[in-house]
């Protein structure tokens, strides 16, 4: 099921008067920056873990066969690594459209590699949104990802691009790596 969050996100006015805002990306926003930005820097947020618990009916799956994409779940002590982009507030019209299937804009503090911090925005899909799929074993998640396909392409492409981008950032995410491992085994199995 999908839920369009565009109207809710438009009500988030917190940074509208700022000349620029930091956006923290942890999923496709790491590897697909289809918007202009003033600056890009590796960053992290504390107290959140990346999980493939969000359904995708509009990008990497369909209404009948949703894919699975990344969201964040609270976890004490966890650090989620990603990429921060400094954007002008006008970019949020495009970003709200892109992230409309259940993601809400939330204010978050992010840390940069030089030890400085900034408050900015993250798109997060919480467990009460209509497209939420929730926990499953990493093998079951890989199975779903292996077969899902949507207007933005195969769900496997999302997972493997994220895994590659994290590797390039020099960051390890055990959840992403475990799913990617199962996916590669499944895809290799299919070609024989
Ligand atoms: C993000 O990348 O920060 C949000 C989730 C996504 O678009 O994959």
PDB file of C-alpha atoms and ligand atoms in Angstrom:
ATOM      1  CA  UNK A   1       0.000   0.000   0.000  1.00  0.00           C
ATOM      2  CA  UNK A   2       1.265   3.495  -0.685  1.00  0.00           C
ATOM      3  CA  UNK A   3       0.787   6.750   1.151  1.00  0.00           C
ATOM      4  CA  UNK A   4       1.631  10.067  -0.384  1.00  0.00           C
ATOM      5  CA  UNK A   5       3.534  12.163   2.164  1.00  0.00           C
ATOM      6  CA  UNK A   6       4.052  15.221  -0.079  1.00  0.00           C
ATOM      7  CA  UNK A   7       1.403  17.341   1.633  1.00  0.00           C
ATOM      8  CA  UNK A   8       2.602  16.463   5.156  1.00  0.00           C
ATOM      9  CA  UNK A   9       6.208  17.275   4.228  1.00  0.00           C
ATOM     10  CA  UNK A  10       5.222  20.638   2.765  1.00  0.00           C
ATOM     11  CA  UNK A  11       4.087  21.650   6.251  1.00  0.00           C
ATOM     12  CA  UNK A  12       7.667  21.231   7.504  1.00  0.00           C
ATOM     13  CA  UNK A  13       8.725  24.878   7.371  1.00  0.00           C
ATOM     14  CA  UNK A  14      11.587  24.724   9.851  1.00  0.00           C
ATOM     15  CA  UNK A  15      14.419  25.482   7.422  1.00  0.00           C
ATOM     16  CA  UNK A  16      12.474  27.475   4.810  1.00  0.00           C
ATOM     17  CA  UNK A  17      14.053  30.797   5.771  1.00  0.00           C
ATOM     18  CA  UNK A  18      17.613  29.360   5.645  1.00  0.00           C
ATOM     19  CA  UNK A  19      19.797  30.078   2.621  1.00  0.00           C
ATOM     20  CA  UNK A  20      20.925  26.428   2.630  1.00  0.00           C
ATOM     21  CA  UNK A  21      20.131  23.216   4.534  1.00  0.00           C
ATOM     22  CA  UNK A  22      22.066  19.989   5.113  1.00  0.00           C
ATOM     23  CA  UNK A  23      20.268  16.863   3.892  1.00  0.00           C
ATOM     24  CA  UNK A  24      21.462  13.522   5.289  1.00  0.00           C
ATOM     25  CA  UNK A  25      21.134  10.595   2.861  1.00  0.00           C
ATOM     26  CA  UNK A  26      21.524   6.960   3.919  1.00  0.00           C
ATOM     27  CA  UNK A  27      19.859   5.008   1.064  1.00  0.00           C
ATOM     28  CA  UNK A  28      19.416   5.936  -2.573  1.00  0.00           C
ATOM     29  CA  UNK A  29      20.318   9.505  -1.679  1.00  0.00           C
ATOM     30  CA  UNK A  30      23.904   8.299  -1.227  1.00  0.00           C
ATOM     31  CA  UNK A  31      24.274   6.869  -4.718  1.00  0.00           C
ATOM     32  CA  UNK A  32      21.707   8.846  -6.735  1.00  0.00           C
ATOM     33  CA  UNK A  33      21.993  12.601  -6.274  1.00  0.00           C
ATOM     34  CA  UNK A  34      19.560  13.776  -8.965  1.00  0.00           C
ATOM     35  CA  UNK A  35      19.386  17.312  -7.573  1.00  0.00           C
ATOM     36  CA  UNK A  36      21.781  20.259  -7.486  1.00  0.00           C
ATOM     37  CA  UNK A  37      23.794  20.689  -4.302  1.00  0.00           C
ATOM     38  CA  UNK A  38      26.254  23.269  -3.047  1.00  0.00           C
ATOM     39  CA  UNK A  39      28.496  20.826  -1.233  1.00  0.00           C
ATOM     40  CA  UNK A  40      28.608  17.094  -0.396  1.00  0.00           C
ATOM     41  CA  UNK A  41      30.343  15.539   2.607  1.00  0.00           C
ATOM     42  CA  UNK A  42      30.380  12.078   4.217  1.00  0.00           C
ATOM     43  CA  UNK A  43      28.458  12.278   7.497  1.00  0.00           C
ATOM     44  CA  UNK A  44      26.856  10.115  10.175  1.00  0.00           C
ATOM     45  CA  UNK A  45      23.912  10.187  12.551  1.00  0.00           C
ATOM     46  CA  UNK A  46      23.889   8.664  16.019  1.00  0.00           C
ATOM     47  CA  UNK A  47      21.141   6.454  17.500  1.00  0.00           C
ATOM     48  CA  UNK A  48      19.796   5.120  14.193  1.00  0.00           C
ATOM     49  CA  UNK A  49      20.368   1.963  12.139  1.00  0.00           C
ATOM     50  CA  UNK A  50      19.702   1.518   8.419  1.00  0.00           C
ATOM     51  CA  UNK A  51      17.177  -1.267   7.729  1.00  0.00           C
ATOM     52  CA  UNK A  52      15.438  -2.596   4.602  1.00  0.00           C
ATOM     53  CA  UNK A  53      12.049  -2.422   6.292  1.00  0.00           C
ATOM     54  CA  UNK A  54      10.281   0.045   4.003  1.00  0.00           C
ATOM     55  CA  UNK A  55       8.151  -1.080   1.069  1.00  0.00           C
ATOM     56  CA  UNK A  56       8.656   0.515  -2.344  1.00  0.00           C
ATOM     57  CA  UNK A  57       5.584   0.572  -4.583  1.00  0.00           C
ATOM     58  CA  UNK A  58       6.649   3.511  -6.717  1.00  0.00           C
ATOM     59  CA  UNK A  59      10.394   3.136  -7.428  1.00  0.00           C
ATOM     60  CA  UNK A  60      11.694  -0.416  -6.904  1.00  0.00           C
ATOM     61  CA  UNK A  61       8.440  -2.391  -6.914  1.00  0.00           C
ATOM     62  CA  UNK A  62       4.751  -2.130  -7.716  1.00  0.00           C
ATOM     63  CA  UNK A  63       1.482  -2.020  -5.771  1.00  0.00           C
ATOM     64  CA  UNK A  64       1.122  -5.799  -6.149  1.00  0.00           C
ATOM     65  CA  UNK A  65       4.790  -6.707  -5.670  1.00  0.00           C
ATOM     66  CA  UNK A  66       6.513  -4.055  -3.555  1.00  0.00           C
ATOM     67  CA  UNK A  67      10.262  -3.928  -3.297  1.00  0.00           C
ATOM     68  CA  UNK A  68      12.213  -3.213  -0.119  1.00  0.00           C
ATOM     69  CA  UNK A  69      14.241  -0.057   0.443  1.00  0.00           C
ATOM     70  CA  UNK A  70      16.135   1.498   3.314  1.00  0.00           C
ATOM     71  CA  UNK A  71      14.756   3.396   6.260  1.00  0.00           C
ATOM     72  CA  UNK A  72      16.067   4.075   9.761  1.00  0.00           C
ATOM     73  CA  UNK A  73      15.116   2.442  13.045  1.00  0.00           C
ATOM     74  CA  UNK A  74      16.110   3.780  16.458  1.00  0.00           C
ATOM     75  CA  UNK A  75      18.938   1.852  18.146  1.00  0.00           C
ATOM     76  CA  UNK A  76      20.823   3.136  21.159  1.00  0.00           C
ATOM     77  CA  UNK A  77      24.524   3.638  20.440  1.00  0.00           C
ATOM     78  CA  UNK A  78      24.236   2.872  16.716  1.00  0.00           C
ATOM     79  CA  UNK A  79      25.891   5.076  14.117  1.00  0.00           C
ATOM     80  CA  UNK A  80      24.529   5.252  10.579  1.00  0.00           C
ATOM     81  CA  UNK A  81      26.999   6.470   7.960  1.00  0.00           C
ATOM     82  CA  UNK A  82      25.847   8.245   4.825  1.00  0.00           C
ATOM     83  CA  UNK A  83      26.309  11.312   2.674  1.00  0.00           C
ATOM     84  CA  UNK A  84      25.232  14.859   3.519  1.00  0.00           C
ATOM     85  CA  UNK A  85      24.343  17.412   0.844  1.00  0.00           C
ATOM     86  CA  UNK A  86      24.091  21.137   1.345  1.00  0.00           C
ATOM     87  CA  UNK A  87      21.042  22.204  -0.686  1.00  0.00           C
ATOM     88  CA  UNK A  88      18.846  25.260  -1.034  1.00  0.00           C
ATOM     89  CA  UNK A  89      15.344  24.878   0.481  1.00  0.00           C
ATOM     90  CA  UNK A  90      13.798  24.914  -3.037  1.00  0.00           C
ATOM     91  CA  UNK A  91      15.210  21.421  -3.652  1.00  0.00           C
ATOM     92  CA  UNK A  92      12.733  19.935  -1.182  1.00  0.00           C
ATOM     93  CA  UNK A  93       9.874  20.112  -3.717  1.00  0.00           C
ATOM     94  CA  UNK A  94      11.693  17.539  -5.886  1.00  0.00           C
ATOM     95  CA  UNK A  95      12.912  15.543  -2.877  1.00  0.00           C
ATOM     96  CA  UNK A  96       9.404  15.377  -1.351  1.00  0.00           C
ATOM     97  CA  UNK A  97       8.130  13.958  -4.650  1.00  0.00           C
ATOM     98  CA  UNK A  98      10.947  11.437  -4.847  1.00  0.00           C
ATOM     99  CA  UNK A  99      10.500  10.291  -1.215  1.00  0.00           C
ATOM    100  CA  UNK A 100       6.671  10.443  -1.232  1.00  0.00           C
ATOM    101  CA  UNK A 101       5.951   6.792  -0.467  1.00  0.00           C
ATOM    102  CA  UNK A 102       5.881   7.064   3.320  1.00  0.00           C
ATOM    103  CA  UNK A 103       8.997   9.119   4.094  1.00  0.00           C
ATOM    104  CA  UNK A 104       8.705  12.147   6.381  1.00  0.00           C
ATOM    105  CA  UNK A 105      11.165  14.991   6.647  1.00  0.00           C
ATOM    106  CA  UNK A 106      12.605  15.129  10.153  1.00  0.00           C
ATOM    107  CA  UNK A 107      15.162  17.449  11.718  1.00  0.00           C
ATOM    108  CA  UNK A 108      18.337  15.602  12.722  1.00  0.00           C
ATOM    109  CA  UNK A 109      21.835  16.348  13.971  1.00  0.00           C
ATOM    110  CA  UNK A 110      24.597  14.981  11.747  1.00  0.00           C
ATOM    111  CA  UNK A 111      28.343  14.754  12.341  1.00  0.00           C
ATOM    112  CA  UNK A 112      31.026  15.303   9.739  1.00  0.00           C
ATOM    113  CA  UNK A 113      34.387  13.589   9.591  1.00  0.00           C
ATOM    114  CA  UNK A 114      36.201  16.679  10.909  1.00  0.00           C
ATOM    115  CA  UNK A 115      34.182  16.440  14.149  1.00  0.00           C
ATOM    116  CA  UNK A 116      31.840  19.346  13.392  1.00  0.00           C
ATOM    117  CA  UNK A 117      28.056  18.908  13.498  1.00  0.00           C
ATOM    118  CA  UNK A 118      25.051  20.499  11.805  1.00  0.00           C
ATOM    119  CA  UNK A 119      21.318  20.278  12.130  1.00  0.00           C
ATOM    120  CA  UNK A 120      19.550  19.351   8.931  1.00  0.00           C
ATOM    121  CA  UNK A 121      16.932  17.090   7.394  1.00  0.00           C
ATOM    122  CA  UNK A 122      16.602  13.360   6.914  1.00  0.00           C
ATOM    123  CA  UNK A 123      13.792  11.488   5.138  1.00  0.00           C
ATOM    124  CA  UNK A 124      12.627   8.692   7.391  1.00  0.00           C
ATOM    125  CA  UNK A 125       9.826   6.129   7.018  1.00  0.00           C
ATOM    126  CA  UNK A 126       8.503   5.107  10.432  1.00  0.00           C
ATOM    127  CA  UNK A 127       6.715   1.893  11.368  1.00  0.00           C
ATOM    128  CA  UNK A 128       3.248   3.456  11.219  1.00  0.00           C
ATOM    129  CA  UNK A 129       3.370   4.446   7.534  1.00  0.00           C
ATOM    130  CA  UNK A 130       1.197   2.595   5.022  1.00  0.00           C
ATOM    131  CA  UNK A 131       4.141   1.239   3.009  1.00  0.00           C
ATOM    132  CA  UNK A 132       6.013  -0.159   6.046  1.00  0.00           C
ATOM    133  CA  UNK A 133       6.928  -3.850   5.685  1.00  0.00           C
ATOM    134  CA  UNK A 134       8.956  -4.288   8.858  1.00  0.00           C
ATOM    135  CA  UNK A 135      11.523  -6.838   9.965  1.00  0.00           C
ATOM    136  CA  UNK A 136      12.195 -10.122   8.164  1.00  0.00           C
ATOM    137  CA  UNK A 137      15.273 -12.323   7.992  1.00  0.00           C
ATOM    138  CA  UNK A 138      18.055 -10.960   5.793  1.00  0.00           C
ATOM    139  CA  UNK A 139      17.619 -13.993   3.514  1.00  0.00           C
ATOM    140  CA  UNK A 140      13.875 -13.320   3.110  1.00  0.00           C
ATOM    141  CA  UNK A 141      14.595  -9.647   2.421  1.00  0.00           C
ATOM    142  CA  UNK A 142      17.108 -10.682  -0.275  1.00  0.00           C
ATOM    143  CA  UNK A 143      14.504 -13.010  -1.845  1.00  0.00           C
ATOM    144  CA  UNK A 144      11.978 -10.198  -2.069  1.00  0.00           C
ATOM    145  CA  UNK A 145      14.583  -7.811  -3.485  1.00  0.00           C
ATOM    146  CA  UNK A 146      15.713 -10.392  -6.077  1.00  0.00           C
ATOM    147  CA  UNK A 147      12.271 -10.508  -7.687  1.00  0.00           C
ATOM    148  CA  UNK A 148      11.031  -6.916  -7.274  1.00  0.00           C
ATOM    149  CA  UNK A 149      11.169  -4.415 -10.107  1.00  0.00           C
ATOM    150  CA  UNK A 150       9.641  -0.947 -10.443  1.00  0.00           C
ATOM    151  CA  UNK A 151       9.697   2.223 -12.544  1.00  0.00           C
ATOM    152  CA  UNK A 152      13.165   3.164 -11.231  1.00  0.00           C
ATOM    153  CA  UNK A 153      14.592  -0.259 -12.097  1.00  0.00           C
ATOM    154  CA  UNK A 154      15.321  -3.586 -10.387  1.00  0.00           C
ATOM    155  CA  UNK A 155      15.274  -3.598  -6.604  1.00  0.00           C
ATOM    156  CA  UNK A 156      18.575  -5.513  -6.701  1.00  0.00           C
ATOM    157  CA  UNK A 157      20.205  -2.507  -8.378  1.00  0.00           C
ATOM    158  CA  UNK A 158      19.234  -0.303  -5.373  1.00  0.00           C
ATOM    159  CA  UNK A 159      20.738  -2.755  -2.891  1.00  0.00           C
ATOM    160  CA  UNK A 160      23.948  -3.362  -4.834  1.00  0.00           C
ATOM    161  CA  UNK A 161      24.455   0.351  -5.583  1.00  0.00           C
ATOM    162  CA  UNK A 162      24.049   1.134  -1.872  1.00  0.00           C
ATOM    163  CA  UNK A 163      26.433  -1.650  -0.895  1.00  0.00           C
ATOM    164  CA  UNK A 164      29.012  -0.351  -3.400  1.00  0.00           C
ATOM    165  CA  UNK A 165      28.591   3.262  -2.263  1.00  0.00           C
ATOM    166  CA  UNK A 166      29.127   2.302   1.392  1.00  0.00           C
ATOM    167  CA  UNK A 167      32.214   0.344   0.387  1.00  0.00           C
ATOM    168  CA  UNK A 168      33.534   3.423  -1.463  1.00  0.00           C
ATOM    169  CA  UNK A 169      32.889   5.499   1.648  1.00  0.00           C
ATOM    170  CA  UNK A 170      34.911   2.928   3.590  1.00  0.00           C
ATOM    171  CA  UNK A 171      31.929   2.133   5.840  1.00  0.00           C
ATOM    172  CA  UNK A 172      30.665  -1.280   6.860  1.00  0.00           C
ATOM    173  CA  UNK A 173      26.947  -1.968   7.380  1.00  0.00           C
ATOM    174  CA  UNK A 174      26.399  -5.567   8.445  1.00  0.00           C
ATOM    175  CA  UNK A 175      22.682  -5.577   7.561  1.00  0.00           C
ATOM    176  CA  UNK A 176      23.317  -4.319   4.009  1.00  0.00           C
ATOM    177  CA  UNK A 177      26.267  -6.680   3.530  1.00  0.00           C
ATOM    178  CA  UNK A 178      24.297  -9.718   4.720  1.00  0.00           C
ATOM    179  CA  UNK A 179      21.390  -8.988   2.360  1.00  0.00           C
ATOM    180  CA  UNK A 180      23.798  -8.306  -0.527  1.00  0.00           C
ATOM    181  CA  UNK A 181      25.535 -11.630   0.141  1.00  0.00           C
ATOM    182  CA  UNK A 182      22.215 -13.548   0.005  1.00  0.00           C
ATOM    183  CA  UNK A 183      21.179 -11.624  -3.102  1.00  0.00           C
ATOM    184  CA  UNK A 184      24.362 -12.443  -4.998  1.00  0.00           C
ATOM    185  CA  UNK A 185      23.913 -16.147  -4.160  1.00  0.00           C
ATOM    186  CA  UNK A 186      20.309 -15.995  -5.394  1.00  0.00           C
ATOM    187  CA  UNK A 187      21.197 -14.151  -8.611  1.00  0.00           C
ATOM    188  CA  UNK A 188      24.082 -16.505  -9.367  1.00  0.00           C
ATOM    189  CA  UNK A 189      21.762 -19.468  -8.800  1.00  0.00           C
ATOM    190  CA  UNK A 190      19.328 -18.074 -11.358  1.00  0.00           C
ATOM    191  CA  UNK A 191      21.886 -17.914 -14.156  1.00  0.00           C
ATOM    192  CA  UNK A 192      22.593 -21.668 -14.139  1.00  0.00           C
TER     193      UNK A 192
HETATM  194  C1  LIG B   1      17.721   8.236   1.806  1.00  0.00           C
HETATM  195  O1  LIG B   1      18.396   7.743   0.908  1.00  0.00           O
HETATM  196  O2  LIG B   1      18.250   9.026   2.638  1.00  0.00           O
HETATM  197  C2  LIG B   1      16.257   7.975   1.949  1.00  0.00           C
HETATM  198  C3  LIG B   1      15.807   6.669   1.452  1.00  0.00           C
HETATM  199  C4  LIG B   1      15.977   6.447  -0.012  1.00  0.00           C
HETATM  200  O3  LIG B   1      15.609   7.322  -0.824  1.00  0.00           O
HETATM  201  O4  LIG B   1      16.485   5.392  -0.405  1.00  0.00           O
END
